[in-house]
Amino acid sequence: MKRVVSLLLFCLLLASATAQAATEVKMAGDFRAYGVFFQNHNWTTWNAAGTQTEEAFEIWQRWRLRSDFVANEAVKFRLGTRVNDTPWGYGTYTAANPTVSIEVYQAYLQFKLPACDIEVTAGYQPISLPQSPIFYDSVVLASKRESNSFAGLVVKAPIIKDTLNVFAGFSRLIDVNRTYDTTTTQVDDELDAYFLTLPIIIDGFKATPWAMAAVVGKASTGAVTSIRNGLVSGGSFIAPTGFNNTDNPYWWAGTSLELTALDPLKFYGDVIYGQGASADYKRNERRGWFIDAAVQYTGFDWATPELGGWWSTGEDNSIANGSERLPSIANNFGMGNSFLYPTGQDLSKNDMGVNPIGSWGLTGSIKNISFLEKLSQRLTFTATWGNNSPAGLRKAVLASGGTGKYLTMGKDLAIGEYVLGANFDSKYMLYENLALIVETGWAHYGNPNGSIWNTASRRFTKNVGDAWMASFGFKYTF
């Protein structure tokens, strides 16, 4: 409770300190409470590692508040606070000694340099690499549409007004030991990223070439398991484990394309290549491609149909030569609010978390279905197949200690395995800012490969069943 009071006092002091300089304080946010019924979240009634039993029904709550302290058109500060998705009866929302979980998820200063239009944003801010918007967010580095942030500095410089901008930035994603290492021996425990994007806009067409380089410290990737798994190879789990070099460079390059000149037909596409740890042991290297394309038709007044697909390189049959999958830091790729991927769902904790990297697939979606006033709906179907060698996955799973540690059954797909998913979502606006939401999903995991995923104590593939999800709740925006 003391921490909550301290945080509130800090916010009040900050507001009063800036009140004299600020001409305006703008506040916005959202609140949602919703229940989720989810059966076979990991294709079984267990967690991914097979060590815990899932709870089929939970009620979740989240609120977010964003405050902009605006001095003038050139200077503002954004403070975003939230209690992230937390189930009722647990953490903050328990009657038994509730814990404090208010967190800052945005805190940055944004200003323009005097006498020009160069804009600087410094602090804890949402950063995403370019990706066609029909696929929601980046497969390499995503803020999940400003839900997540990274500490960094971004400079926007207009070169040709309304035609060409330059975005250049730096982000320190991880610094494990902060000021002092744990001993008197220097440890490289930082993960730093440098990026450049060049959005080019002409009538009916937009192209955004981009590039990013990262320096990955030997001791940095272990701090966040999801980041580690997106960057390292299966060979890195072979003793002696981890990187050999103290620092390893990674780099990515790609372009995002949007063609709207043929409206109501709109076309989208992306081409991405990434590579890292090439100067380390060969087994630690990771490199790969990711390509996607989609078409959307906006000529109907009652619905918007979309069709898209993607293809990504997968693992070969060896882990001694590194990984052939695209390296990724934070990926939120998906189309049509597909039940298979964490993308644009209005509610959370209701997707399968399938990994698009190392697979290929197709999605068909009909969104903005509207036959009744205030009611909008979406129907989406996705099919995805594995591009990874079964032998390569088998060796990586064995080296890393089993499913759920580095690779996960039904989420990282082998050649011969496939996943089908469908979702039907509805939103009814009770009031202008208050929506009643129902999201439903079904998924089927086909041809699970027991030679990859089963262990002596857990026959995972013998317990695979279809996944079913139904979530319902309220969302208020202000």
Coordinates of C-alpha atoms in Angstrom, one line a residue:
M1 CA 0.0 0.0 0.0
K2 CA 2.9 2.4 0.8
R3 CA 4.2 1.9 -2.7
V4 CA 0.8 2.8 -4.2
V5 CA 0.7 6.0 -2.1
S6 CA 4.2 6.8 -3.1
L7 CA 3.5 6.4 -6.8
L8 CA 0.3 8.5 -6.6
L9 CA 2.2 11.2 -4.7
F10 CA 4.9 11.2 -7.3
C11 CA 2.3 11.6 -10.1
L12 CA 0.7 14.5 -8.2
L13 CA 4.0 16.2 -7.6
L14 CA 4.9 15.7 -11.3
A15 CA 1.6 17.2 -12.4
S16 CA 1.9 20.2 -10.0
A17 CA 5.6 20.8 -11.0
T18 CA 4.7 21.0 -14.7
A19 CA 1.4 22.8 -14.3
Q20 CA 3.1 26.2 -14.6
A21 CA 4.8 25.4 -17.8
A22 CA 2.1 23.2 -19.3
T23 CA -0.8 24.8 -21.1
E24 CA -2.7 21.5 -21.2
V25 CA -2.9 18.1 -19.6
K26 CA -4.6 15.5 -21.7
M27 CA -5.6 12.1 -20.2
A28 CA -6.9 9.0 -22.0
G29 CA -7.1 5.3 -21.2
D30 CA -9.1 2.2 -21.1
F31 CA -10.6 -0.4 -18.7
R32 CA -11.6 -3.9 -19.4
A33 CA -13.0 -6.8 -17.4
Y34 CA -13.6 -10.2 -19.0
G35 CA -13.9 -13.9 -18.5
V36 CA -12.0 -16.5 -20.5
F37 CA -13.0 -20.1 -20.9
F38 CA -10.0 -21.9 -22.5
Q39 CA -9.6 -25.7 -22.9
N40 CA -6.4 -27.3 -24.1
H41 CA -4.4 -24.0 -24.2
N42 CA -1.3 -26.0 -25.0
W43 CA -3.2 -28.8 -26.9
T44 CA -3.3 -30.7 -23.6
T45 CA -4.7 -29.9 -20.1
W46 CA -1.1 -29.2 -18.9
N47 CA 1.3 -26.3 -19.2
A48 CA 3.8 -26.3 -22.1
A49 CA 6.4 -28.4 -20.1
G50 CA 3.7 -30.9 -18.8
T51 CA 4.4 -30.1 -15.2
Q52 CA 1.2 -28.2 -14.2
T53 CA -2.6 -28.5 -14.9
E54 CA -4.4 -25.7 -16.5
E55 CA -7.3 -23.7 -15.1
A56 CA -10.1 -23.7 -17.6
F57 CA -11.9 -20.5 -16.6
E58 CA -10.5 -17.2 -15.2
I59 CA -11.8 -13.6 -14.9
W60 CA -9.3 -10.9 -15.9
Q61 CA -9.1 -7.2 -15.4
R62 CA -6.8 -4.4 -16.8
W63 CA -6.7 -0.7 -16.7
R64 CA -4.4 1.8 -18.4
L65 CA -4.0 5.6 -18.0
R66 CA -2.0 7.8 -20.3
S67 CA -1.3 11.4 -19.3
D68 CA 0.2 14.0 -21.7
F69 CA 1.7 17.1 -20.2
V70 CA 1.8 19.5 -23.1
A71 CA 3.8 22.7 -22.8
N72 CA 3.2 23.7 -26.4
E73 CA 3.1 22.3 -29.9
A74 CA 6.8 21.4 -29.7
V75 CA 7.1 19.9 -26.2
K76 CA 5.2 17.2 -24.3
F77 CA 5.8 14.5 -21.8
R78 CA 3.8 11.2 -21.8
L79 CA 3.3 9.1 -18.6
G80 CA 1.4 5.9 -19.0
T81 CA 0.5 3.7 -16.0
R82 CA -1.4 0.5 -15.7
V83 CA -2.3 -2.6 -13.8
N84 CA -1.8 -5.2 -16.5
D85 CA -4.1 -8.2 -17.1
T86 CA -4.4 -9.8 -13.7
P87 CA -7.0 -12.5 -12.8
W88 CA -9.6 -11.8 -10.1
G89 CA -8.6 -13.4 -6.8
Y90 CA -4.9 -13.1 -7.5
G91 CA -2.2 -10.4 -7.0
T92 CA -3.8 -6.9 -6.9
Y93 CA -7.3 -8.4 -7.0
T94 CA -7.2 -10.7 -4.1
A95 CA -8.8 -10.3 -0.6
A96 CA -5.8 -12.0 0.9
N97 CA -3.0 -9.4 1.2
P98 CA -3.3 -7.8 -2.2
T99 CA 0.1 -7.1 -3.9
V100 CA 1.0 -3.9 -5.6
S101 CA 1.2 -4.2 -9.4
I102 CA 0.9 -0.6 -10.7
E103 CA 3.6 -0.2 -13.3
V104 CA 4.8 2.5 -15.7
Y105 CA 4.5 1.3 -19.3
Q106 CA 5.2 4.6 -21.0
A107 CA 7.4 7.5 -19.8
Y108 CA 9.0 9.6 -22.5
L109 CA 9.7 13.2 -23.5
Q110 CA 8.9 14.3 -27.0
F111 CA 10.0 17.6 -28.5
K112 CA 10.9 19.4 -31.8
L113 CA 14.3 21.1 -32.2
P114 CA 13.9 24.8 -32.4
A115 CA 13.2 26.4 -35.8
C116 CA 12.8 23.0 -37.6
D117 CA 10.6 19.9 -37.8
I118 CA 13.1 17.4 -36.4
E119 CA 11.3 15.5 -33.6
V120 CA 13.1 13.8 -30.8
T121 CA 11.5 11.2 -28.5
A122 CA 13.5 10.1 -25.5
G123 CA 12.6 7.6 -22.8
Y124 CA 10.5 4.5 -22.2
Q125 CA 8.4 4.4 -25.4
P126 CA 6.6 2.0 -27.8
I127 CA 9.0 1.0 -30.7
S128 CA 8.1 -1.2 -33.6
L129 CA 9.9 -2.0 -36.8
P130 CA 7.9 -1.6 -40.0
Q131 CA 5.4 -4.3 -41.0
S132 CA 2.4 -4.2 -43.2
P133 CA -0.5 -3.1 -41.0
I134 CA -2.7 -5.9 -42.2
F135 CA -0.4 -8.3 -40.3
Y136 CA -0.8 -6.3 -37.1
D137 CA 2.8 -5.7 -35.9
S138 CA 6.4 -6.6 -36.5
V139 CA 7.7 -10.2 -36.6
V140 CA 11.1 -8.9 -35.3
L141 CA 10.6 -6.1 -32.8
A142 CA 7.0 -5.2 -31.9
S143 CA 5.4 -2.9 -29.3
K144 CA 2.0 -4.7 -29.8
R145 CA 0.4 -1.5 -31.0
E146 CA 1.9 0.6 -28.2
S147 CA 1.1 -1.9 -25.4
N148 CA 4.8 -2.6 -24.7
S149 CA 7.7 -0.2 -24.5
F150 CA 11.5 -0.1 -24.8
A151 CA 13.9 2.4 -23.4
G152 CA 15.5 4.4 -26.2
L153 CA 16.0 7.6 -28.3
V154 CA 14.3 8.1 -31.6
V155 CA 14.8 11.0 -34.0
K156 CA 12.3 11.7 -36.8
A157 CA 13.6 14.0 -39.6
P158 CA 11.4 15.0 -42.5
I159 CA 13.4 15.1 -45.8
I160 CA 10.6 15.7 -48.3
K161 CA 7.4 17.0 -46.7
D162 CA 4.6 14.3 -46.8
T163 CA 6.9 12.1 -48.9
L164 CA 10.1 11.0 -47.2
N165 CA 10.9 10.8 -43.5
V166 CA 13.9 9.4 -41.7
F167 CA 13.6 7.6 -38.4
A168 CA 16.8 6.8 -36.6
G169 CA 17.0 5.3 -33.1
F170 CA 18.8 3.5 -30.4
S171 CA 17.3 1.3 -27.7
R172 CA 18.9 -0.4 -24.7
L173 CA 16.6 -3.4 -24.4
I174 CA 18.4 -5.2 -21.6
D175 CA 21.1 -4.3 -19.0
V176 CA 21.1 -7.2 -16.6
N177 CA 23.5 -6.0 -13.8
R178 CA 23.0 -2.2 -14.3
T179 CA 25.8 -0.1 -12.7
Y180 CA 27.9 -2.9 -11.2
D181 CA 28.5 -6.4 -12.3
T182 CA 28.2 -9.1 -9.7
T183 CA 31.9 -9.6 -9.3
T184 CA 35.1 -7.7 -10.2
T185 CA 35.1 -9.4 -13.6
Q186 CA 33.6 -7.4 -16.4
V187 CA 30.5 -9.1 -17.9
D188 CA 28.9 -8.0 -21.2
D189 CA 25.2 -8.1 -20.1
E190 CA 23.6 -5.5 -22.4
L191 CA 21.4 -5.9 -25.5
D192 CA 21.5 -2.7 -27.6
A193 CA 19.7 -2.1 -30.9
Y194 CA 20.2 0.6 -33.5
F195 CA 17.6 1.0 -36.2
L196 CA 16.8 3.2 -39.3
T197 CA 13.6 3.4 -41.3
L198 CA 12.9 5.4 -44.4
P199 CA 9.1 5.6 -45.1
I200 CA 8.5 6.8 -48.7
I201 CA 4.9 7.9 -49.5
I202 CA 3.5 8.8 -52.9
D203 CA -0.1 8.8 -54.1
G204 CA -1.4 5.3 -53.7
F205 CA 1.9 3.7 -52.7
K206 CA 4.0 3.4 -49.6
A207 CA 7.4 1.7 -49.2
T208 CA 9.3 1.5 -46.0
P209 CA 12.8 0.1 -46.2
W210 CA 14.4 -0.5 -42.9
A211 CA 17.4 -2.0 -41.1
M212 CA 18.4 -2.8 -37.5
A213 CA 21.7 -3.8 -35.9
A214 CA 22.0 -5.2 -32.4
V215 CA 24.9 -6.0 -30.1
V216 CA 24.0 -9.0 -27.9
G217 CA 26.1 -9.4 -24.8
K218 CA 27.0 -12.9 -23.7
A219 CA 25.1 -12.5 -20.4
S220 CA 22.1 -10.5 -21.7
T221 CA 19.9 -13.1 -23.4
G222 CA 19.3 -15.2 -20.2
A223 CA 17.4 -12.4 -18.6
V224 CA 14.3 -12.8 -20.7
T225 CA 13.4 -16.3 -21.9
S226 CA 11.2 -15.2 -24.8
I227 CA 14.0 -12.9 -26.1
R228 CA 16.6 -15.6 -25.6
N229 CA 14.5 -18.2 -27.5
G230 CA 14.0 -15.7 -30.4
L231 CA 17.7 -15.0 -30.8
V232 CA 19.7 -18.2 -30.1
S233 CA 19.9 -21.5 -31.9
G234 CA 19.3 -25.0 -30.7
G235 CA 23.0 -25.6 -30.9
S236 CA 23.6 -23.0 -28.2
F237 CA 22.3 -25.5 -25.6
I238 CA 25.1 -28.0 -26.4
A239 CA 27.8 -27.9 -23.7
P240 CA 29.6 -25.6 -23.2
T241 CA 26.2 -23.7 -23.5
G242 CA 25.7 -20.2 -24.7
F243 CA 27.8 -17.8 -26.7
N244 CA 31.6 -18.1 -26.9
N245 CA 32.2 -14.4 -27.8
T246 CA 31.6 -11.7 -25.2
D247 CA 29.5 -9.8 -27.7
N248 CA 27.7 -10.9 -30.9
P249 CA 26.4 -8.7 -33.6
Y250 CA 23.0 -9.3 -35.1
W251 CA 21.4 -7.5 -38.1
W252 CA 18.2 -7.4 -40.0
A253 CA 17.0 -5.7 -43.2
G254 CA 13.7 -5.5 -44.9
T255 CA 11.0 -3.5 -46.6
S256 CA 7.3 -3.1 -46.1
L257 CA 5.0 -2.3 -49.0
E258 CA 1.5 -0.9 -49.4
L259 CA -0.3 -0.4 -52.7
T260 CA -3.6 1.5 -52.4
A261 CA -3.7 3.0 -55.9
L262 CA -6.2 0.4 -57.0
D263 CA -8.7 1.2 -54.2
P264 CA -11.0 -0.6 -53.3
L265 CA -8.3 -3.3 -53.8
K266 CA -5.4 -2.8 -51.5
F267 CA -2.2 -4.9 -51.5
Y268 CA 0.4 -5.4 -48.8
G269 CA 3.7 -7.2 -48.5
D270 CA 7.0 -7.6 -46.5
V271 CA 10.4 -9.1 -47.1
I272 CA 12.8 -9.6 -44.2
Y273 CA 16.2 -11.2 -43.6
G274 CA 18.1 -11.5 -40.4
Q275 CA 21.3 -13.0 -39.2
G276 CA 23.3 -13.1 -36.0
A277 CA 26.3 -14.6 -34.1
S278 CA 28.0 -15.4 -37.3
A279 CA 31.4 -14.9 -35.8
D280 CA 30.7 -17.2 -32.9
Y281 CA 30.8 -21.0 -32.9
K282 CA 28.9 -22.2 -36.0
R283 CA 26.3 -24.0 -33.8
N284 CA 25.4 -20.6 -32.3
E285 CA 24.7 -18.8 -35.6
R286 CA 21.1 -17.9 -36.5
R287 CA 19.8 -16.6 -39.9
G288 CA 16.6 -16.7 -41.9
W289 CA 14.0 -15.2 -44.1
F290 CA 10.4 -14.1 -43.6
I291 CA 8.0 -13.1 -46.5
D292 CA 4.4 -12.2 -46.4
A293 CA 1.7 -10.8 -48.8
A294 CA -2.0 -9.9 -48.5
V295 CA -4.9 -8.3 -50.4
Q296 CA -7.9 -6.5 -48.9
Y297 CA -11.1 -5.3 -50.6
T298 CA -12.9 -2.3 -49.1
G299 CA -15.6 -1.9 -51.7
F300 CA -18.5 -3.4 -49.6
D301 CA -20.3 -1.3 -47.1
W302 CA -21.2 -4.3 -45.0
A303 CA -17.9 -6.1 -44.6
T304 CA -14.2 -6.0 -45.5
P305 CA -12.7 -9.3 -46.8
E306 CA -9.0 -10.0 -46.6
L307 CA -6.7 -12.8 -47.8
G308 CA -3.0 -13.2 -46.9
G309 CA -0.1 -15.6 -46.4
W310 CA 3.4 -15.9 -45.2
W311 CA 6.5 -18.1 -45.6
S312 CA 9.5 -18.4 -43.4
T313 CA 12.6 -20.5 -43.5
G314 CA 12.8 -23.4 -41.0
E315 CA 15.4 -25.6 -39.3
D316 CA 17.4 -28.2 -41.3
N317 CA 18.2 -31.6 -39.8
S318 CA 21.3 -30.4 -37.8
I319 CA 21.8 -28.1 -34.9
A320 CA 25.6 -28.2 -35.2
N321 CA 25.4 -25.6 -38.0
G322 CA 23.2 -23.2 -36.2
S323 CA 19.6 -22.2 -36.8
E324 CA 17.9 -21.4 -40.1
R325 CA 15.0 -19.5 -38.6
L326 CA 14.8 -15.7 -38.6
P327 CA 16.1 -14.2 -35.3
S328 CA 13.5 -12.2 -33.5
I329 CA 13.4 -10.1 -30.3
A330 CA 9.6 -9.4 -29.7
N331 CA 7.2 -10.8 -32.3
N332 CA 3.5 -9.9 -32.6
F333 CA 2.7 -11.0 -36.1
G334 CA -0.8 -12.2 -37.2
M335 CA -3.7 -11.4 -39.5
G336 CA -7.4 -11.0 -38.9
N337 CA -7.1 -11.2 -35.1
S338 CA -6.4 -14.9 -35.6
F339 CA -7.1 -17.1 -32.6
L340 CA -3.6 -18.7 -33.2
Y341 CA -1.6 -15.5 -32.6
P342 CA -1.4 -12.7 -30.0
T343 CA -2.4 -9.8 -32.2
G344 CA -5.3 -7.3 -32.2
Q345 CA -7.9 -9.1 -30.0
D346 CA -9.9 -6.6 -27.9
L347 CA -9.5 -9.0 -25.0
S348 CA -6.3 -10.8 -23.9
K349 CA -5.2 -14.2 -22.6
N350 CA -7.2 -15.8 -25.3
D351 CA -4.8 -16.9 -28.1
M352 CA -2.8 -20.0 -28.8
G353 CA 0.6 -18.3 -29.1
V354 CA 1.7 -20.2 -32.2
N355 CA 5.1 -19.1 -33.6
P356 CA 4.9 -17.8 -37.2
I357 CA 8.7 -18.1 -37.6
G358 CA 9.6 -21.4 -39.1
S359 CA 6.3 -22.0 -40.8
W360 CA 4.1 -21.0 -43.7
G361 CA 0.4 -20.3 -43.8
L362 CA -2.7 -18.7 -45.1
T363 CA -5.4 -16.5 -43.5
G364 CA -8.8 -15.5 -44.8
S365 CA -10.8 -13.0 -42.8
I366 CA -14.0 -11.0 -43.1
K367 CA -14.0 -8.0 -40.8
N368 CA -16.3 -5.1 -40.1
I369 CA -19.4 -7.4 -40.7
S370 CA -22.3 -5.1 -39.9
F371 CA -25.9 -5.8 -40.5
L372 CA -27.2 -4.3 -37.3
E373 CA -26.6 -0.9 -35.9
K374 CA -23.9 -0.8 -33.2
L375 CA -22.9 -4.4 -33.8
S376 CA -19.7 -5.4 -35.7
Q377 CA -18.3 -8.8 -36.2
R378 CA -15.3 -10.7 -37.7
L379 CA -14.8 -14.2 -39.0
T380 CA -11.3 -15.5 -39.5
F381 CA -9.8 -18.9 -40.6
T382 CA -6.1 -19.7 -40.5
A383 CA -4.1 -22.7 -41.6
T384 CA -0.4 -23.1 -41.0
W385 CA 2.2 -25.8 -41.7
G386 CA 5.7 -26.4 -40.4
N387 CA 8.9 -25.7 -42.3
N388 CA 11.2 -27.2 -39.7
S389 CA 13.0 -30.5 -40.1
P390 CA 11.7 -33.0 -37.6
A391 CA 15.3 -34.2 -36.9
G392 CA 16.4 -30.6 -36.3
L393 CA 13.6 -29.9 -33.8
R394 CA 14.1 -33.3 -32.1
K395 CA 17.8 -32.5 -31.5
A396 CA 17.0 -28.9 -30.3
V397 CA 14.3 -30.1 -27.9
L398 CA 16.6 -32.8 -26.4
A399 CA 19.5 -30.3 -26.0
S400 CA 17.3 -27.6 -24.4
G401 CA 15.7 -30.0 -21.9
G402 CA 12.3 -30.8 -23.4
T403 CA 9.3 -29.1 -24.8
G404 CA 8.4 -25.7 -23.4
K405 CA 12.0 -24.7 -22.7
Y406 CA 13.2 -23.5 -26.2
L407 CA 10.7 -25.0 -28.6
T408 CA 7.1 -25.9 -27.8
M409 CA 4.8 -28.6 -29.1
G410 CA 2.1 -27.3 -31.5
K411 CA 3.6 -23.8 -31.5
D412 CA 6.9 -24.5 -33.3
L413 CA 5.8 -26.8 -36.2
A414 CA 7.8 -29.5 -37.9
I415 CA 7.3 -30.5 -41.5
G416 CA 4.3 -32.8 -41.6
E417 CA 2.6 -31.0 -38.7
Y418 CA -0.1 -28.4 -39.2
V419 CA -2.5 -26.2 -37.2
L420 CA -6.0 -25.0 -38.2
G421 CA -7.7 -22.2 -36.4
A422 CA -11.0 -20.3 -36.6
N423 CA -12.4 -17.4 -34.6
F424 CA -15.7 -15.5 -34.6
D425 CA -15.6 -12.2 -32.7
S426 CA -18.4 -9.7 -32.0
K427 CA -18.5 -6.2 -30.5
Y428 CA -21.7 -4.4 -29.5
M429 CA -21.4 -0.7 -28.6
L430 CA -23.7 -0.2 -25.5
Y431 CA -22.6 3.4 -25.4
E432 CA -20.2 5.5 -27.5
N433 CA -17.2 4.4 -25.4
L434 CA -18.5 1.2 -23.8
A435 CA -18.4 -2.1 -25.7
L436 CA -19.7 -5.5 -24.9
I437 CA -17.3 -8.0 -26.5
V438 CA -17.5 -11.7 -27.3
E439 CA -14.5 -13.6 -28.8
T440 CA -14.6 -17.3 -29.6
G441 CA -12.0 -19.6 -31.1
W442 CA -11.3 -23.2 -32.1
A443 CA -8.0 -24.8 -33.2
H444 CA -6.8 -28.2 -34.3
Y445 CA -3.3 -29.5 -34.2
G446 CA -2.7 -32.1 -36.9
N447 CA -0.1 -34.9 -37.1
P448 CA 1.8 -34.2 -33.8
N449 CA 5.2 -35.8 -34.1
G450 CA 5.8 -38.0 -31.0
S451 CA 9.5 -38.5 -31.8
I452 CA 10.1 -34.8 -31.2
W453 CA 7.8 -34.0 -28.3
N454 CA 7.3 -37.1 -26.1
T455 CA 9.4 -38.0 -23.1
A456 CA 9.6 -41.1 -21.0
S457 CA 7.4 -39.5 -18.4
R458 CA 5.0 -37.5 -20.6
R459 CA 3.4 -38.8 -23.8
F460 CA 2.3 -35.4 -24.9
T461 CA 1.1 -36.3 -28.4
K462 CA -1.2 -39.0 -26.9
N463 CA -3.0 -36.3 -24.9
V464 CA -3.5 -33.8 -27.7
G465 CA -7.0 -32.4 -28.2
D466 CA -8.7 -29.5 -30.0
A467 CA -8.5 -26.1 -28.3
W468 CA -11.7 -24.2 -27.5
M469 CA -11.9 -20.7 -26.3
A470 CA -14.8 -18.3 -25.4
S471 CA -14.1 -14.9 -23.8
F472 CA -16.6 -12.2 -23.0
G473 CA -16.5 -8.9 -21.2
F474 CA -16.6 -5.1 -21.3
K475 CA -14.2 -2.5 -22.6
Y476 CA -14.5 1.2 -21.7
T477 CA -12.3 3.8 -23.4
F478 CA -12.0 7.4 -22.3

